[in-house]
Coordinates of C-alpha atoms and ligand atoms in Angstrom, one line a residue:
X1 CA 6.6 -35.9 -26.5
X2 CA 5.3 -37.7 -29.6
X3 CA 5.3 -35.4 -32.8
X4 CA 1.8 -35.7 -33.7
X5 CA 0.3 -35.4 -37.4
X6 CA 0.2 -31.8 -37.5
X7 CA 2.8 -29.4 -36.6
X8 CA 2.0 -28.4 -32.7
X9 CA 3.3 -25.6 -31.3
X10 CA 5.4 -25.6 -28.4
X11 CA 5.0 -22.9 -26.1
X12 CA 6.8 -22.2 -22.7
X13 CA 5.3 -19.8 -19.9
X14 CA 6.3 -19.4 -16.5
X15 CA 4.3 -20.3 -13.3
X16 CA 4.9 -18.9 -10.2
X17 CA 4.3 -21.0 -6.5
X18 CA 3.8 -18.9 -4.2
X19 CA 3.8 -20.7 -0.9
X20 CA 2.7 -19.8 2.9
X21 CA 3.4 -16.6 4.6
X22 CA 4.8 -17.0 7.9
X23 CA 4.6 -14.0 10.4
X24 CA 5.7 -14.7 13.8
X25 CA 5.7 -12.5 16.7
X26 CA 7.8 -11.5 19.5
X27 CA 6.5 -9.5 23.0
X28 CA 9.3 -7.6 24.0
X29 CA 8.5 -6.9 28.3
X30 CA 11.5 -3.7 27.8
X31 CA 9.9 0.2 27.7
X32 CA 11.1 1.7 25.2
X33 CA 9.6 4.7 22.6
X34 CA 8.0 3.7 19.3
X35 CA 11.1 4.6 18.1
X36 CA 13.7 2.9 19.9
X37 CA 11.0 0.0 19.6
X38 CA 11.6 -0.1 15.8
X39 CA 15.5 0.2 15.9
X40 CA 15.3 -2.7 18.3
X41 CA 12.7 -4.7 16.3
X42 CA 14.6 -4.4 13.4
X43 CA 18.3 -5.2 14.7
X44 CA 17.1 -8.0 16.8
X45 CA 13.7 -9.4 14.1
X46 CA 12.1 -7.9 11.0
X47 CA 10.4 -5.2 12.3
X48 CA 7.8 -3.7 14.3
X49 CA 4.7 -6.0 14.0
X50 CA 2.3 -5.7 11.6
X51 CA -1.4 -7.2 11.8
X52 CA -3.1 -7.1 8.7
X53 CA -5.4 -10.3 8.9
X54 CA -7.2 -12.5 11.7
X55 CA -4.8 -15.2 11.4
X56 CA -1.9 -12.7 12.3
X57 CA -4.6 -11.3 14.8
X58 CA -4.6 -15.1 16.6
X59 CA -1.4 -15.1 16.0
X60 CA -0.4 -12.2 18.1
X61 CA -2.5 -12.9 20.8
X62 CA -1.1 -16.6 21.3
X63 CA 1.8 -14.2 21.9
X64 CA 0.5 -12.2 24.3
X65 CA -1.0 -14.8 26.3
X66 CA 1.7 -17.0 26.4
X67 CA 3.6 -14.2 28.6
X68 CA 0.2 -13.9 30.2
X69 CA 0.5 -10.1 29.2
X70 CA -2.5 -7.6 28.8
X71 CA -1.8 -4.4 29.3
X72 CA -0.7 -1.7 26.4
X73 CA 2.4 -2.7 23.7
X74 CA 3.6 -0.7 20.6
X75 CA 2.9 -2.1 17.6
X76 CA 4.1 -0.9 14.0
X77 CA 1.6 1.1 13.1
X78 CA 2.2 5.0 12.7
X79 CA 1.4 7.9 10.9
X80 CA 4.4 10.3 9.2
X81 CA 3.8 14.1 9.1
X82 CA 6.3 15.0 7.3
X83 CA 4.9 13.3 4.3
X84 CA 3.3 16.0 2.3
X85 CA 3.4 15.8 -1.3
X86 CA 1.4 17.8 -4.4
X87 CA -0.6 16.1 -6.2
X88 CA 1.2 18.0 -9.3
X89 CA 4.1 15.5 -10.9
X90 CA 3.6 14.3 -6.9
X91 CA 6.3 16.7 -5.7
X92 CA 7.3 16.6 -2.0
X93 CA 6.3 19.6 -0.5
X94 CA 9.2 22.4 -0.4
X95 CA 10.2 25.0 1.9
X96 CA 7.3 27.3 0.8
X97 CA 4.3 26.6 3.4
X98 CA 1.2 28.9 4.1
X99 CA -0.5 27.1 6.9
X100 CA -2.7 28.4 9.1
X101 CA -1.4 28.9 13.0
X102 CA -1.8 25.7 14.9
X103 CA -2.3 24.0 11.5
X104 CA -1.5 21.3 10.6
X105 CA -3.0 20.0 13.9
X106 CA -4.6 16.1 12.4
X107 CA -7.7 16.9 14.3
X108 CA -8.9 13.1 15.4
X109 CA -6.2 11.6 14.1
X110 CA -7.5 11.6 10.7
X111 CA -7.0 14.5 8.6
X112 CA -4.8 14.1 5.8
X113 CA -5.6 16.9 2.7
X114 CA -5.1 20.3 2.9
X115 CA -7.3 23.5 2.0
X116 CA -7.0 27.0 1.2
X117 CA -8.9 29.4 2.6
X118 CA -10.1 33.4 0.8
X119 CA -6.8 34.0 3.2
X120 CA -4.3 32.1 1.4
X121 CA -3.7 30.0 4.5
X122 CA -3.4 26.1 4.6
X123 CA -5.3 23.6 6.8
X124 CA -5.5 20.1 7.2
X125 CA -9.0 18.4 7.1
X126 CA -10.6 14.9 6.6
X127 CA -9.6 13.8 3.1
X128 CA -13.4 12.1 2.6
X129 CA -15.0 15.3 3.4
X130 CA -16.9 17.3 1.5
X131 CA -15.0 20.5 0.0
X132 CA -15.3 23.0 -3.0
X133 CA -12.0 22.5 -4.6
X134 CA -9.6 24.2 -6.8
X135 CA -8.1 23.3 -10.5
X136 CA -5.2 24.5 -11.9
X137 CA -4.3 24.4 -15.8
X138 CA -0.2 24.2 -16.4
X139 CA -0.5 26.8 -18.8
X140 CA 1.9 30.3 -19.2
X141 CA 0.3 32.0 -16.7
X142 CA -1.4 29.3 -14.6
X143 CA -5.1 29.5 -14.6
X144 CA -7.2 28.4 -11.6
X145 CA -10.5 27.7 -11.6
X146 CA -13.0 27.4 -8.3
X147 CA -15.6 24.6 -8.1
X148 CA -17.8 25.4 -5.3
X149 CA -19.8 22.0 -5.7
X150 CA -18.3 19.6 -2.4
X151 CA -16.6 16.6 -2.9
X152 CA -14.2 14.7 -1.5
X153 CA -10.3 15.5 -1.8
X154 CA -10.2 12.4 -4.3
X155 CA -13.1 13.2 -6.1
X156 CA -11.9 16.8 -7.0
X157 CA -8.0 15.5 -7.6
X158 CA -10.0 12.6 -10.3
X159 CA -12.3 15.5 -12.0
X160 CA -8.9 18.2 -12.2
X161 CA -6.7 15.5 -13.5
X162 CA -9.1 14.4 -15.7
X163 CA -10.6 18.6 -17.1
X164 CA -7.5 20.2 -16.3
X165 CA -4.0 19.5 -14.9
X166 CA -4.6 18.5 -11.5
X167 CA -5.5 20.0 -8.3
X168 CA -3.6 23.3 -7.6
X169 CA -0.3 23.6 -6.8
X170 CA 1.2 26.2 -4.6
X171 CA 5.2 25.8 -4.4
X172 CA 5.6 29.7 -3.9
X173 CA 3.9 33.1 -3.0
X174 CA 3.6 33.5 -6.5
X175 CA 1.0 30.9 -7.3
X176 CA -0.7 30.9 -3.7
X177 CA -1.5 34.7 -3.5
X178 CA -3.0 33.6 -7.6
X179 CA -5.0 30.9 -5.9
X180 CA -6.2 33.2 -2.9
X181 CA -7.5 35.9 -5.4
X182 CA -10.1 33.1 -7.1
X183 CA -11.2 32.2 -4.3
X184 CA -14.6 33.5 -3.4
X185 CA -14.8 35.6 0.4
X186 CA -15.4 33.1 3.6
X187 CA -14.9 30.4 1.1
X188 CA -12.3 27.3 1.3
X189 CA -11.0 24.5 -1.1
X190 CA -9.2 21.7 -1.9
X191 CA -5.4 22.0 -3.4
X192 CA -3.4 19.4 -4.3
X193 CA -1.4 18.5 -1.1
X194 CA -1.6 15.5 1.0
X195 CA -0.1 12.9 3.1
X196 CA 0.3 9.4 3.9
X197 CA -2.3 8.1 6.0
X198 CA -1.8 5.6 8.9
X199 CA 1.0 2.7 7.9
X200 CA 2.8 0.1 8.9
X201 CA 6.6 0.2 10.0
X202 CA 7.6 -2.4 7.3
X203 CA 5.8 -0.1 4.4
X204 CA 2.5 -1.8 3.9
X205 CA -1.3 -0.2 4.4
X206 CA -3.5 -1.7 6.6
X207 CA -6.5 -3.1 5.2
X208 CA -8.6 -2.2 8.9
X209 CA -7.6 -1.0 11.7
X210 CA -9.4 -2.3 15.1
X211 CA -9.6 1.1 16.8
X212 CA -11.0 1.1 20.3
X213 CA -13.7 3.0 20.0
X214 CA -13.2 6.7 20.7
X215 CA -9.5 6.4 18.8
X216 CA -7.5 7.9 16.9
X217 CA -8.6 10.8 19.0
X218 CA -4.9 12.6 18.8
X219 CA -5.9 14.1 22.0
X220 CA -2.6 15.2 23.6
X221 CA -1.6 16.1 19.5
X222 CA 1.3 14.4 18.0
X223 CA -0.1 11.1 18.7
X224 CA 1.8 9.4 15.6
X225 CA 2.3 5.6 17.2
X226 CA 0.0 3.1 18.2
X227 CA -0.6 0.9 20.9
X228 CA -2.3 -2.6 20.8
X229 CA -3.9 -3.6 23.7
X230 CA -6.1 -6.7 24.0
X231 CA -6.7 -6.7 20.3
X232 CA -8.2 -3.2 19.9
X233 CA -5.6 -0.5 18.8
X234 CA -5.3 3.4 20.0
X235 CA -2.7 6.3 18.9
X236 CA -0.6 7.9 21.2
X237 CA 2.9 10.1 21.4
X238 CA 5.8 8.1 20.1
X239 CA 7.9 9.6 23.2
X240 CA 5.7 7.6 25.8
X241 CA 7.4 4.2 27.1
X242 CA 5.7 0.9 26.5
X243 CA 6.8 -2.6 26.1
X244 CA 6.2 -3.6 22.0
X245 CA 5.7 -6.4 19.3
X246 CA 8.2 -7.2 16.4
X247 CA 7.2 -9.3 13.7
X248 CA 10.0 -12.2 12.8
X249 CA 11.0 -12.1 9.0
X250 CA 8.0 -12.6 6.7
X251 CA 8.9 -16.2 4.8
X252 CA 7.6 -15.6 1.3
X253 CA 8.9 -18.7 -0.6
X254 CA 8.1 -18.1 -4.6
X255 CA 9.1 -21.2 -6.8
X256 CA 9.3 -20.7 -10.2
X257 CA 8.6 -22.8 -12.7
X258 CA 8.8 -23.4 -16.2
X259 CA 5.7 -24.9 -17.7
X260 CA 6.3 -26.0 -21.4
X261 CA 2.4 -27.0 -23.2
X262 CA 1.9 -28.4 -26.8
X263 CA -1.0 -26.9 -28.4
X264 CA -2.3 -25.5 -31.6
X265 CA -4.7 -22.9 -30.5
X266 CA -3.5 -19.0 -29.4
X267 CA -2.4 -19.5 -25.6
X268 CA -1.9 -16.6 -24.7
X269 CA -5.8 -15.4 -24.8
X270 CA -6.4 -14.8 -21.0
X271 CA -9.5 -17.7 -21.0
X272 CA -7.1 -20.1 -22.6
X273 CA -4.6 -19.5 -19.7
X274 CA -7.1 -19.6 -17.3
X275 CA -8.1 -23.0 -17.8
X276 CA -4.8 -24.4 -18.0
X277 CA -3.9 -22.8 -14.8
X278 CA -6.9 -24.5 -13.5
X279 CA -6.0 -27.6 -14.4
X280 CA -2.3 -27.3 -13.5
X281 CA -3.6 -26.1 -9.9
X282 CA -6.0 -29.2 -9.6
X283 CA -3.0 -31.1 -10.4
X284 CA -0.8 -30.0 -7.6
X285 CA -3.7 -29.7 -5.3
X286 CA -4.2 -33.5 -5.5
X287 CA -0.4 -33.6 -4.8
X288 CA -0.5 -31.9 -1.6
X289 CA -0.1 -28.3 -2.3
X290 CA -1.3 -26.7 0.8
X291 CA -4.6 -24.5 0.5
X292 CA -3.0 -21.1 1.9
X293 CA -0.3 -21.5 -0.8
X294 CA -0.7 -19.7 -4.3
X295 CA -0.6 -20.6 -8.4
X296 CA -0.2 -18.2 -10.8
X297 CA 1.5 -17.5 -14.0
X298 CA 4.4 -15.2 -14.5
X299 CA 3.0 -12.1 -16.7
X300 CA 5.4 -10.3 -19.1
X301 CA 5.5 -6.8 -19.3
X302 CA 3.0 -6.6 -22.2
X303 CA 0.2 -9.4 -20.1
X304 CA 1.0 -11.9 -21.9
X305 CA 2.3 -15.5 -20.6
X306 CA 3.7 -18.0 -23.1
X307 CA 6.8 -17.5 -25.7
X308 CA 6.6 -19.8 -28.5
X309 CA 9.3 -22.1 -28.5
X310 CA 9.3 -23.9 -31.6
X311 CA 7.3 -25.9 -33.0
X312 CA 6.9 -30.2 -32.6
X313 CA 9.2 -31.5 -35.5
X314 CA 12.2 -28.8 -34.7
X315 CA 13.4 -30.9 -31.9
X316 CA 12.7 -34.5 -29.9
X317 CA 14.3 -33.7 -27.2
X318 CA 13.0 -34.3 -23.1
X319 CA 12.9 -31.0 -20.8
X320 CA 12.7 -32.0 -16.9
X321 CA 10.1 -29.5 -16.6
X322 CA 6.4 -29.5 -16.2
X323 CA 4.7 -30.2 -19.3
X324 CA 1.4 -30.3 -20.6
X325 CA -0.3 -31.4 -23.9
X326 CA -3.8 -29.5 -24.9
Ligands
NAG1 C1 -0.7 -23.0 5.9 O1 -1.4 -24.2 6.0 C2 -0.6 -25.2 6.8 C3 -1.4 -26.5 6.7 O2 -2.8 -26.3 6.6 C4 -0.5 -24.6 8.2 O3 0.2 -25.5 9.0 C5 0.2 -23.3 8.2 O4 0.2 -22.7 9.5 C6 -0.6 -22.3 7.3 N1 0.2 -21.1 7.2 C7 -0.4 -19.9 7.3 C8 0.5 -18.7 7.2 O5 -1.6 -19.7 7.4
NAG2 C1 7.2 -0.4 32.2 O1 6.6 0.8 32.7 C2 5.4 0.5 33.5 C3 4.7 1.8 33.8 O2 5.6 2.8 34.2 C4 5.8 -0.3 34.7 O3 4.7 -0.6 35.5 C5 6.5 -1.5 34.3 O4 7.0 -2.2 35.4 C6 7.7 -1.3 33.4 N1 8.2 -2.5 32.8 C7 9.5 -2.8 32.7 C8 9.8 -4.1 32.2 O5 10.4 -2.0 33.1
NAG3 C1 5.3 9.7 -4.9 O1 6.6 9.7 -4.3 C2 6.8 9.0 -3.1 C3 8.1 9.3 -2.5 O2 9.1 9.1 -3.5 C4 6.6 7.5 -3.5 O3 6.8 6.7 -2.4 C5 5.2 7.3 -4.1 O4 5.1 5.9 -4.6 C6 5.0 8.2 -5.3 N1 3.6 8.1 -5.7 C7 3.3 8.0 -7.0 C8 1.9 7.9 -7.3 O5 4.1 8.0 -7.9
NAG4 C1 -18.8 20.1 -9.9 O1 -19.5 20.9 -10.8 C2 -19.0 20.9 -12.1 C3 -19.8 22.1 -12.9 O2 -21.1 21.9 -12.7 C4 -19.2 19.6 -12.8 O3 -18.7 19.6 -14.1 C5 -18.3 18.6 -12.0 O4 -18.5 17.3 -12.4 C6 -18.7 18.6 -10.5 N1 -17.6 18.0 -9.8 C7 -17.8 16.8 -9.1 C8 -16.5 16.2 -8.5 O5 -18.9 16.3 -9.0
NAG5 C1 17.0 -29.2 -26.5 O1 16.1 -28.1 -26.4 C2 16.7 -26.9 -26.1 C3 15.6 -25.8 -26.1 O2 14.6 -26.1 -25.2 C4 17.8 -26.6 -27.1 O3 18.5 -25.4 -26.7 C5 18.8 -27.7 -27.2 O4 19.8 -27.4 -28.2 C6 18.1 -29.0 -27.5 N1 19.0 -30.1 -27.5 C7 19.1 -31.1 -28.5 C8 20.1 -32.1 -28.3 O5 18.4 -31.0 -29.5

């Protein structure tokens, strides 16, 4: 670094190298439940598979073939019913609960927000449907207002959030019988409790779900698991016996590096980090950086990427890391 005419600044940011993602699969030809399935997957692998792109799609079904194997194998996709949480302060659900008989009964496989009804009493239904819904205001007493324009469940938690407090809460007779007396005769709405939707074993949301069509159907009801068979996925009890998929640990390998650049303009304006990224990533592209590998920079807290260091006359001295002059 030559100490130019005027005093550059000498600021030091962080890039991160994210490189390939490496999921590989296991068929397991043992019956076992979704559950023991899991334990095995993740004593023996990672987990339970997860398939949440084509390539891990192909992947799979290398898998598959290479045991010439067709018929029906767990995978790690389920759905938890015991997840119901208020939208209030998202509180877990407590021991107060007013549903309806046979409720909550995830009709489909697919309902995941709950009404009330004129009666007080809960039910599940399709979260995307279109309900009248019910604010509450956190105020001493609670007030609760009825919308009876339908919306979805997200819709209506959006607009309460937004007017009022949130959606309304029922953690005890108290409040629920106060809800149940706003609410107009043979009418239903939304309240604020829901549940996790459809997931994978290892935590993450699928982005689709190839469904064979007809499915989730929860036909024989608590079908929480699902099945994978020849690429197209169905739901089914977690009790029943099938051979299953686990996933070998994901390899993420991040390299971090730090990147110092001599400059006199304001680096850390988004644009100006932008293009230096750019150029960086051009860079290491020429060098061989494979295409399904990742650059980015390392954001602090408050968005921005570069901490001055000092400026071009403080010091002469070499760092071994990356650097570039703008
Ligand atoms: C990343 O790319 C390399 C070379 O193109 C390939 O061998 C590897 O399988 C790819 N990995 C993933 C996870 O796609
Ligand atoms: C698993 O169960 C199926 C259906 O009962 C049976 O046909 C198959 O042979 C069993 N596989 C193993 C490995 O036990
Ligand atoms: C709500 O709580 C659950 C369980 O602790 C947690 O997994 C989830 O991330 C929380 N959601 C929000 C929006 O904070
Ligand atoms: C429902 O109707 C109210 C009152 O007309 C309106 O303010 C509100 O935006 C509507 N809600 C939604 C989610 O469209
Ligand atoms: C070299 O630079 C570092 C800061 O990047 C500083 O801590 C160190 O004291 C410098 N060494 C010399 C010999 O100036």
């Amino acid at each position: 670094m030559e100490p130019g005419p005027i005093q550059l600044l000498i600021l030091a940011g962080l890039l991160s190298l994210g490189l390939a993602v490496e999921r590989s699969y296991s068929l397991i030809e043992q019956n076992k439940t979704w559950q023991e399935a899991q334990d095995y997957c993740r004593i023996h692998y990672n987990d339970l598979a997860t398939i949440n792109s084509a390539e891990d799609t192909i992947q799979l079904q290398k898998e598959a073939d290479a045991h010439r194997f067709s018929s029906a194998a767990w995978v790690g996709l389920y759905t938890d019913m015991d997840t119901w949480r208020w939208s209030y302060n998202n509180m877990s659900l407590g021991n107060f609960r007013n549903w309806k008989s046979n409720q909550p009964d995830n009709t489909m496989g697919r309902e995941g927000c709950v009404t009330m009804a004129y009666d007080g009493l809960w039910a599940d239904m399709v979260c995307i449907g279109g309900k009248p819904y019910i604010c509450f205001k956190d105020t001493q007493p609670e007030r609760y207002i009825f919308f009876t324009n339908s919306t979805s469940w997200y819709m209506a938690q959006s607009f309460c959030r937004q007017y009022y407090t949130d959606l309304a809460y029922a953690p005890d007779d108290v409040s629920n019988l106060a809800i149940k007396s706003i609410i107009p005769g043979g009418n239903i709405g939304w309240i604020g409790l829901s549940r996790d939707s459809w997931k994978w074993s290892d935590q993450t949301t699928p982005s689709t779900i190839p469904w064979m069509s007809g499915q989730p159907n929860n036909l024989l009801k608590n079908e929480n698991c699902v099945f994978i068979e020849n690429g197209k996925m169905a739901d089914n009890r977690c009790t029943d016996l099938f051979p299953f998929f686990c996933q070998s640990r994901i390899k993420r390998n991040r390299l971090i590096t730090r990147v110092e650049v001599t400059s006199n303009q304001n680096l850390n304006d988004p644009a100006v980090n932008e293009l230096i990224l750019d150029t960086i990533e051009k860079k290491l592209r020429e060098r061989g950086l494979q295409e399904n590998s990742t650059v980015a920079w390392r954001k602090k807290p408050d968005g921005t990427v570069f901490n001055r260091e000092r400026t071009s006359n403080d010091y002469n001295n070499n760092s071994n890391d990356y650097n570039v002059k703008c």
